Amino acid sequence: MSNALAAETKPRQHVPLNGVDTPTLFATINAVKAQPELAKFQFRATNHWMTGTHNRTRIETFSGAGSEHRHTGDVQFDADHPAVLVGSDNAPTPVEFLLHAIAACITSGIGNIAAARGVKLTEVESTVEGDIDLRGILGLSDEVRNGYERMRVNFKIKGDAAPEKLREIVEQSKARSAVFDVLTRGTAVEVTADCATA
Amino acid sequence: MSNALAAETKPRQHVPLNGVDTPTLFATINAVKAQPELAKFQFRATNHWMTGTHNRTRIETFSGAGSEHRHTGDVQFDADHPAVLVGSDNAPTPVEFLLHAIAACITSGIGNIAAARGVKLTEVESTVEGDIDLRGILGLSDEVRNGYERMRVNFKIKGDAAPEKLREIVEQSKARSAVFDVLTRGTAVEVTADCATA
């Protein structure tokens, strides 16, 4: 969900590389090009509160490419607040999953884009940091925002290409990353609630 | 990481409720009020690419309240693309972790805020949906954004208070949610890369 292959649609020979089935990937892109409604996806999650700040999300089904799909891998993820914030630390905090999302999105894109460009990767590591001033969410300052003030992602990437070519792959992945787009530009989020006394 | 307790700092008796140690929570807020530098937190993650679009994030340490901390719960989370997008579906896609993050953040806040307001919760469930047109990330249209066009979160909440009071708790949690703030307003994300031929 994070790659950008536009410039790659009429390229060299496509052979599987980096664990990416490049011929099928390009066949998929061409299918979507011919039938744009296949590009409409809806992702879904359900969450239930357990106790305190501890809650659990299941990510099971999604629609796209004209049909319904069900994930086969891990589907259950907890979140909690740490002890220093009076939680039970059963899992990372919600904001830390934003760090996972951005690293994972750009990394998945790097895998695909490198394969499309015929570059064999040997290592892709990244570290992500997010700075946040909790006076926002604690309601102690109206001048401090609730969310991250800034985030940084640093990649360490090795492959059989010149460093500049590897850097271009990272840049292209960022330029077409779904998560980077949402985190930097924001999106509309509607929140509704059905409430009952019980 | 998602609550808003501002209006609650001089309230009724605080007793533990909903699994929230409310007296300690307010003591923490008052400590931060007296010493604002305690509010500065840095969250971190490291990710490594495995193969194709499959990668793994570890979320282990963070700093805040003047010291270093280490999570004790789950710390490892995978991401992948599904088969329909030519991945191996070892885990949800990166964008689906944004759904987990927003549901978890507002839900954690609901637990804390309800406790602060003396409301006993019996159920908090939520469903999240995100609509995305993949022509963006596939590079097939310059008019389609890469990320979600819109997201919806619907809560179903039950507790020993009037529906309107429960609704106000959801609203207050949203108003002070770190993840809601980042997803709706965006934040600065710097991406750098150290590249080596190998």
Short mmCIF file of C-alpha atoms in Angstrom, two decimals:
data_model
loop_
_atom_site.label_atom_id
_atom_site.label_comp_id
_atom_site.label_asym_id
_atom_site.label_seq_id
_atom_site.Cartn_x
_atom_site.Cartn_y
_atom_site.Cartn_z
CA MET A 1 0.00 0.00 0.00
CA SER A 2 2.91 2.28 -0.42
CA ASN A 3 4.55 1.99 -3.75
CA ALA A 4 4.74 3.96 -6.87
CA LEU A 5 5.27 2.18 -10.02
CA ALA A 6 3.92 4.67 -12.48
CA ALA A 7 7.18 5.37 -14.21
CA GLU A 8 7.83 1.66 -14.43
CA THR A 9 4.95 0.54 -16.60
CA LYS A 10 6.89 0.29 -19.83
CA PRO A 11 10.29 -0.86 -18.68
CA ARG A 12 12.89 -3.58 -18.99
CA GLN A 13 12.19 -7.28 -18.56
CA HIS A 14 10.27 -7.95 -15.38
CA VAL A 15 11.49 -10.90 -13.39
CA PRO A 16 10.69 -11.78 -9.77
CA LEU A 17 13.17 -10.08 -7.44
CA ASN A 18 13.36 -9.25 -3.72
CA GLY A 19 10.53 -11.70 -3.12
CA VAL A 20 8.30 -9.60 -5.37
CA ASP A 21 6.45 -11.30 -8.23
CA THR A 22 7.13 -8.39 -10.54
CA PRO A 23 5.37 -9.77 -13.64
CA THR A 24 2.15 -10.26 -11.65
CA LEU A 25 2.55 -6.84 -10.05
CA PHE A 26 2.69 -5.16 -13.44
CA ALA A 27 -0.16 -7.29 -14.74
CA THR A 28 -2.19 -6.06 -11.74
CA ILE A 29 -1.32 -2.43 -12.45
CA ASN A 30 -2.31 -2.85 -16.09
CA ALA A 31 -5.59 -4.48 -15.08
CA VAL A 32 -6.41 -1.52 -12.83
CA LYS A 33 -5.43 0.88 -15.58
CA ALA A 34 -7.94 -0.80 -17.90
CA GLN A 35 -10.67 -0.98 -15.26
CA PRO A 36 -10.19 1.87 -12.74
CA GLU A 37 -13.05 0.75 -10.47
CA LEU A 38 -10.83 -2.16 -9.38
CA ALA A 39 -8.73 0.43 -7.52
CA LYS A 40 -11.46 1.19 -4.97
CA PHE A 41 -10.59 -0.48 -1.67
CA GLN A 42 -12.13 -0.29 1.76
CA PHE A 43 -10.09 -1.35 4.78
CA ARG A 44 -11.78 -2.12 8.10
CA ALA A 45 -11.04 -2.80 11.73
CA THR A 46 -13.08 -3.50 14.84
CA ASN A 47 -11.89 -2.61 18.31
CA HIS A 48 -13.18 -3.51 21.72
CA TRP A 49 -12.30 -2.01 25.05
CA MET A 50 -11.02 -4.45 27.63
CA THR A 51 -10.27 -2.39 30.75
CA GLY A 52 -8.63 0.91 31.58
CA THR A 53 -6.68 2.02 28.53
CA HIS A 54 -6.27 -1.54 27.21
CA ASN A 55 -8.16 -2.45 24.05
CA ARG A 56 -7.91 -4.87 21.13
CA THR A 57 -8.35 -4.45 17.40
CA ARG A 58 -9.18 -7.13 14.86
CA ILE A 59 -8.32 -6.52 11.21
CA GLU A 60 -9.97 -9.25 9.19
CA THR A 61 -11.82 -8.29 6.05
CA PHE A 62 -11.49 -5.69 3.32
CA SER A 63 -13.00 -5.06 -0.08
CA GLY A 64 -11.18 -4.20 -3.26
CA ALA A 65 -10.58 -5.23 -6.85
CA GLY A 66 -14.30 -5.84 -7.09
CA SER A 67 -14.67 -8.39 -4.30
CA GLU A 68 -14.41 -9.17 -0.59
CA HIS A 69 -11.21 -10.47 0.98
CA ARG A 70 -10.15 -11.92 4.33
CA HIS A 71 -6.64 -11.71 5.80
CA THR A 72 -4.90 -15.00 6.45
CA GLY A 73 -2.09 -13.73 8.72
CA ASP A 74 -2.15 -12.10 12.16
CA VAL A 75 -5.32 -10.12 12.66
CA GLN A 76 -5.36 -9.13 16.35
CA PHE A 77 -3.47 -6.22 17.88
CA ASP A 78 -3.69 -4.70 21.35
CA ALA A 79 -2.94 -1.19 22.51
CA ASP A 80 -2.52 0.26 25.98
CA HIS A 81 -0.89 3.10 27.85
CA PRO A 82 2.41 2.47 29.63
CA ALA A 83 2.81 2.49 33.41
CA VAL A 84 4.28 6.00 33.42
CA LEU A 85 0.94 7.14 31.93
CA VAL A 86 -1.04 5.06 34.42
CA GLY A 87 -1.79 2.22 31.98
CA SER A 88 -0.92 -1.47 32.24
CA ASP A 89 1.48 -1.58 29.27
CA ASN A 90 -0.08 -4.65 27.69
CA ALA A 91 1.00 -3.32 24.30
CA PRO A 92 2.37 -0.13 22.72
CA THR A 93 0.37 3.07 22.78
CA PRO A 94 -1.86 4.00 19.83
CA VAL A 95 0.58 6.67 18.63
CA GLU A 96 3.36 4.10 18.37
CA PHE A 97 1.33 2.21 15.77
CA LEU A 98 1.65 5.30 13.59
CA LEU A 99 5.41 4.70 13.67
CA HIS A 100 4.89 1.09 12.59
CA ALA A 101 2.54 2.20 9.81
CA ILE A 102 4.92 4.75 8.27
CA ALA A 103 8.00 2.51 8.42
CA ALA A 104 6.08 -0.47 7.05
CA CYS A 105 4.46 1.51 4.23
CA ILE A 106 7.65 3.03 2.87
CA THR A 107 9.51 -0.27 3.33
CA SER A 108 6.89 -2.28 1.40
CA GLY A 109 7.14 0.29 -1.36
CA ILE A 110 10.92 0.03 -1.40
CA GLY A 111 10.64 -3.75 -1.90
CA ASN A 112 8.28 -3.32 -4.86
CA ILE A 113 10.00 -0.36 -6.49
CA ALA A 114 13.49 -1.87 -6.21
CA ALA A 115 12.18 -5.06 -7.85
CA ALA A 116 10.54 -3.03 -10.62
CA ARG A 117 13.85 -1.23 -11.23
CA GLY A 118 15.87 -4.44 -11.24
CA VAL A 119 17.69 -3.62 -8.00
CA LYS A 120 18.39 -6.49 -5.63
CA LEU A 121 18.10 -5.39 -2.01
CA THR A 122 20.21 -6.94 0.71
CA GLU A 123 19.08 -4.86 3.68
CA VAL A 124 16.40 -2.32 4.50
CA GLU A 125 16.26 -1.15 8.10
CA SER A 126 14.60 1.92 9.46
CA THR A 127 14.21 3.76 12.71
CA VAL A 128 11.27 6.04 13.40
CA GLU A 129 10.96 8.66 16.11
CA GLY A 130 7.99 10.78 17.06
CA ASP A 131 8.19 13.77 19.39
CA ILE A 132 5.12 14.62 21.39
CA ASP A 133 4.38 17.02 24.22
CA LEU A 134 1.70 15.45 26.38
CA ARG A 135 0.47 18.79 27.70
CA GLY A 136 -1.80 18.70 24.63
CA ILE A 137 -3.71 15.52 25.44
CA LEU A 138 -3.58 16.19 29.16
CA GLY A 139 -5.36 19.48 28.55
CA LEU A 140 -2.63 21.51 30.24
CA SER A 141 -1.94 23.86 27.35
CA ASP A 142 -4.04 25.22 24.51
CA GLU A 143 -0.89 26.01 22.54
CA VAL A 144 0.41 22.45 22.44
CA ARG A 145 -1.14 20.17 19.84
CA ASN A 146 -2.43 16.73 20.82
CA GLY A 147 -0.43 14.75 18.28
CA TYR A 148 3.19 14.41 17.25
CA GLU A 149 5.00 17.69 16.73
CA ARG A 150 7.26 15.94 14.24
CA MET A 151 8.32 12.49 13.11
CA ARG A 152 11.58 11.28 11.58
CA VAL A 153 12.22 8.13 9.58
CA ASN A 154 15.78 7.12 8.80
CA PHE A 155 16.46 4.29 6.38
CA LYS A 156 19.60 2.24 6.09
CA ILE A 157 19.45 0.52 2.73
CA LYS A 158 21.87 -1.78 0.93
CA GLY A 159 21.56 -3.28 -2.54
CA ASP A 160 23.36 -3.95 -5.81
CA ALA A 161 23.01 -0.40 -7.11
CA ALA A 162 24.76 2.94 -6.66
CA PRO A 163 23.82 4.79 -3.47
CA GLU A 164 22.09 7.47 -5.55
CA LYS A 165 19.88 4.89 -7.21
CA LEU A 166 19.00 3.41 -3.82
CA ARG A 167 18.16 6.90 -2.57
CA GLU A 168 15.84 7.45 -5.53
CA ILE A 169 13.98 4.25 -4.63
CA VAL A 170 13.40 5.57 -1.09
CA GLU A 171 12.26 8.92 -2.51
CA GLN A 172 9.86 7.29 -4.95
CA SER A 173 8.41 5.10 -2.23
CA LYS A 174 7.85 8.13 -0.01
CA ALA A 175 6.29 10.02 -2.92
CA ARG A 176 3.67 7.29 -3.36
CA SER A 177 3.24 6.13 0.24
CA ALA A 178 -0.37 6.01 1.42
CA VAL A 179 0.64 6.36 5.07
CA PHE A 180 3.09 9.21 4.41
CA ASP A 181 0.31 11.03 2.57
CA VAL A 182 -2.20 10.62 5.40
CA LEU A 183 0.28 11.51 8.14
CA THR A 184 1.63 14.60 6.42
CA ARG A 185 -1.52 15.94 4.74
CA GLY A 186 -4.25 14.63 7.00
CA THR A 187 -7.55 13.13 5.97
CA ALA A 188 -11.22 13.49 6.92
CA VAL A 189 -12.13 11.31 9.91
CA GLU A 190 -15.78 11.13 10.91
CA VAL A 191 -16.49 9.91 14.45
CA THR A 192 -20.01 8.86 15.44
CA ALA A 193 -21.37 7.11 18.52
CA ASP A 194 -24.40 4.98 19.41
CA CYS A 195 -24.83 5.42 23.15
CA ALA A 196 -27.01 3.46 25.58
CA THR A 197 -27.48 3.42 29.33
CA ALA A 198 -26.71 -0.09 30.58
CA MET B 1 -2.20 8.79 24.61
CA SER B 2 -5.61 9.90 23.69
CA ASN B 3 -7.45 11.47 26.50
CA ALA B 4 -8.40 14.86 27.64
CA LEU B 5 -8.73 15.48 31.25
CA ALA B 6 -8.35 19.21 31.37
CA ALA B 7 -11.82 19.97 32.58
CA GLU B 8 -11.49 17.25 35.18
CA THR B 9 -8.64 18.58 37.28
CA LYS B 10 -10.73 19.93 40.09
CA PRO B 11 -13.64 17.56 40.31
CA ARG B 12 -15.48 15.15 42.58
CA GLN B 13 -13.85 12.38 44.57
CA HIS B 14 -11.55 10.32 42.40
CA VAL B 15 -11.80 6.61 42.87
CA PRO B 16 -10.49 3.87 40.60
CA LEU B 17 -13.08 2.98 37.96
CA ASN B 18 -13.14 1.15 34.61
CA GLY B 19 -9.74 -0.31 35.47
CA VAL B 20 -8.32 3.23 35.63
CA ASP B 21 -6.37 4.27 38.72
CA THR B 22 -7.97 7.70 38.67
CA PRO B 23 -6.22 9.13 41.75
CA THR B 24 -2.81 8.29 40.26
CA LEU B 25 -3.91 9.65 36.89
CA PHE B 26 -4.77 13.01 38.42
CA ALA B 27 -1.60 13.00 40.49
CA THR B 28 0.31 12.49 37.24
CA ILE B 29 -1.50 15.35 35.53
CA ASN B 30 -0.78 17.64 38.47
CA ALA B 31 2.90 16.62 38.45
CA VAL B 32 3.15 17.53 34.75
CA LYS B 33 1.34 20.81 35.41
CA ALA B 34 3.97 21.69 38.01
CA GLN B 35 6.89 20.55 35.85
CA PRO B 36 5.94 20.87 32.15
CA GLU B 37 9.20 19.32 30.87
CA LEU B 38 7.88 15.96 32.12
CA ALA B 39 5.39 16.12 29.25
CA LYS B 40 8.06 15.72 26.57
CA PHE B 41 7.94 12.17 25.19
CA GLN B 42 9.71 10.51 22.31
CA PHE B 43 8.27 7.29 20.89
CA ARG B 44 10.41 5.02 18.70
CA ALA B 45 10.21 2.03 16.44
CA THR B 46 12.63 0.03 14.33
CA ASN B 47 11.59 -1.83 11.22
CA HIS B 48 13.37 -4.37 9.08
CA TRP B 49 12.44 -5.60 5.67
CA MET B 50 12.06 -9.36 5.38
CA THR B 51 11.12 -10.05 1.77
CA GLY B 52 8.79 -8.61 -0.84
CA THR B 53 6.34 -6.32 0.95
CA HIS B 54 6.72 -8.17 4.28
CA ASN B 55 8.47 -6.34 7.10
CA ARG B 56 8.57 -6.30 10.89
CA THR B 57 8.54 -3.47 13.43
CA ARG B 58 9.78 -3.59 17.00
CA ILE B 59 8.46 -1.02 19.47
CA GLU B 60 10.55 -1.31 22.60
CA THR B 61 11.80 1.87 24.22
CA PHE B 62 10.59 5.42 24.66
CA SER B 63 11.56 8.44 26.69
CA GLY B 64 9.30 10.65 28.74
CA ALA B 65 8.64 12.05 32.19
CA GLY B 66 12.37 12.69 32.42
CA SER B 67 13.60 9.13 31.88
CA GLU B 68 13.89 6.13 29.59
CA HIS B 69 11.28 3.37 29.53
CA ARG B 70 10.93 -0.08 28.01
CA HIS B 71 7.64 -1.74 27.08
CA THR B 72 6.84 -4.99 28.85
CA GLY B 73 4.03 -6.22 26.57
CA ASP B 74 4.01 -7.22 22.90
CA VAL B 75 6.62 -5.33 20.94
CA GLN B 76 6.73 -6.95 17.51
CA PHE B 77 4.33 -6.30 14.64
CA ASP B 78 4.48 -7.36 11.00
CA ALA B 79 2.98 -5.73 7.95
CA ASP B 80 2.54 -7.01 4.42
CA HIS B 81 0.43 -6.55 1.33
CA PRO B 82 -2.42 -8.99 0.65
CA ALA B 83 -2.46 -11.50 -2.20
CA VAL B 84 -4.75 -9.31 -4.32
CA LEU B 85 -1.96 -6.71 -4.22
CA VAL B 86 0.71 -9.30 -4.96
CA GLY B 87 1.91 -9.62 -1.35
CA SER B 88 2.03 -12.69 0.90
CA ASP B 89 -0.54 -11.47 3.46
CA ASN B 90 1.58 -12.29 6.49
CA ALA B 91 -0.11 -9.40 8.31
CA PRO B 92 -2.37 -6.44 7.59
CA THR B 93 -1.25 -3.65 5.30
CA PRO B 94 0.40 -0.52 6.75
CA VAL B 95 -2.72 1.59 6.18
CA GLU B 96 -4.79 -0.82 8.29
CA PHE B 97 -2.60 -0.02 11.29
CA LEU B 98 -3.88 3.54 11.00
CA LEU B 99 -7.35 2.11 11.68
CA HIS B 100 -6.05 0.31 14.77
CA ALA B 101 -4.32 3.49 15.96
CA ILE B 102 -7.39 5.73 15.71
CA ALA B 103 -9.78 3.23 17.32
CA ALA B 104 -7.32 2.44 20.10
CA CYS B 105 -6.51 6.08 20.82
CA ILE B 106 -10.09 7.27 21.18
CA THR B 107 -11.02 4.11 23.13
CA SER B 108 -8.17 4.55 25.64
CA GLY B 109 -9.30 8.11 26.14
CA ILE B 110 -12.90 7.01 26.68
CA GLY B 111 -11.72 4.66 29.45
CA ASN B 112 -9.84 7.45 31.21
CA ILE B 113 -12.39 10.22 30.72
CA ALA B 114 -15.34 8.06 31.81
CA ALA B 115 -13.43 7.13 34.97
CA ALA B 116 -12.62 10.79 35.62
CA ARG B 117 -16.31 11.66 35.24
CA GLY B 118 -17.47 8.83 37.49
CA VAL B 119 -19.12 6.89 34.66
CA LYS B 120 -18.85 3.11 34.76
CA LEU B 121 -18.50 1.66 31.28
CA THR B 122 -19.90 -1.74 30.40
CA GLU B 123 -19.06 -1.84 26.69
CA VAL B 124 -17.03 0.15 24.19
CA GLU B 125 -16.86 -1.28 20.69
CA SER B 126 -15.89 0.50 17.53
CA THR B 127 -15.69 -0.15 13.84
CA VAL B 128 -13.36 1.79 11.57
CA GLU B 129 -13.46 2.04 7.80
CA GLY B 130 -11.03 3.70 5.44
CA ASP B 131 -11.77 4.33 1.76
CA ILE B 132 -8.83 4.44 -0.60
CA ASP B 133 -8.46 4.55 -4.36
CA LEU B 134 -5.28 2.70 -5.24
CA ARG B 135 -4.81 4.59 -8.51
CA GLY B 136 -2.89 7.04 -6.33
CA ILE B 137 -0.16 4.73 -5.07
CA LEU B 138 -0.11 2.78 -8.33
CA GLY B 139 0.74 6.00 -10.13
CA LEU B 140 -2.25 5.71 -12.46
CA SER B 141 -3.77 9.10 -11.72
CA ASP B 142 -2.37 12.43 -10.62
CA GLU B 143 -5.77 13.47 -9.34
CA VAL B 144 -6.15 10.63 -6.86
CA ARG B 145 -4.33 11.03 -3.55
CA ASN B 146 -2.14 8.23 -2.21
CA GLY B 147 -3.80 7.93 1.18
CA TYR B 148 -7.30 7.42 2.51
CA GLU B 149 -9.91 9.69 0.97
CA ARG B 150 -11.89 9.45 4.21
CA MET B 151 -12.15 7.40 7.38
CA ARG B 152 -15.13 6.68 9.62
CA VAL B 153 -15.13 5.52 13.23
CA ASN B 154 -18.40 4.41 14.80
CA PHE B 155 -18.56 3.73 18.52
CA LYS B 156 -21.11 1.63 20.36
CA ILE B 157 -20.85 2.58 24.00
CA LYS B 158 -22.78 1.46 27.08
CA GLY B 159 -22.43 2.67 30.66
CA ASP B 160 -24.30 3.83 33.74
CA ALA B 161 -24.98 7.32 32.44
CA ALA B 162 -27.45 9.01 30.12
CA PRO B 163 -26.73 8.55 26.40
CA GLU B 164 -25.92 12.26 26.11
CA LYS B 165 -23.28 12.00 28.83
CA LEU B 166 -21.75 8.99 27.10
CA ARG B 167 -21.70 10.93 23.83
CA GLU B 168 -19.88 13.79 25.53
CA ILE B 169 -17.19 11.36 26.71
CA VAL B 170 -16.63 10.20 23.12
CA GLU B 171 -16.52 13.83 21.94
CA GLN B 172 -14.03 14.81 24.63
CA SER B 173 -11.81 11.84 23.82
CA LYS B 174 -11.83 12.75 20.13
CA ALA B 175 -11.08 16.39 21.01
CA ARG B 176 -7.90 15.33 22.83
CA SER B 177 -6.86 12.31 20.80
CA ALA B 178 -3.25 12.35 19.64
CA VAL B 179 -3.96 10.02 16.72
CA PHE B 180 -7.11 11.90 15.63
CA ASP B 181 -5.05 15.09 15.61
CA VAL B 182 -2.26 13.61 13.47
CA LEU B 183 -4.63 11.87 11.05
CA THR B 184 -6.86 14.89 10.51
CA ARG B 185 -4.30 17.72 10.64
CA GLY B 186 -1.13 16.00 9.52
CA THR B 187 2.33 16.40 10.94
CA ALA B 188 5.86 16.97 9.65
CA VAL B 189 7.55 13.71 8.68
CA GLU B 190 11.21 13.84 7.70
CA VAL B 191 12.54 10.88 5.71
CA THR B 192 16.27 10.35 5.31
CA ALA B 193 18.33 7.46 3.96
CA ASP B 194 21.85 6.10 4.36
CA CYS B 195 22.51 4.13 1.19
CA ALA B 196 25.30 1.69 0.41
CA THR B 197 26.11 -0.62 -2.49
CA ALA B 198 26.38 -4.15 -1.11
#
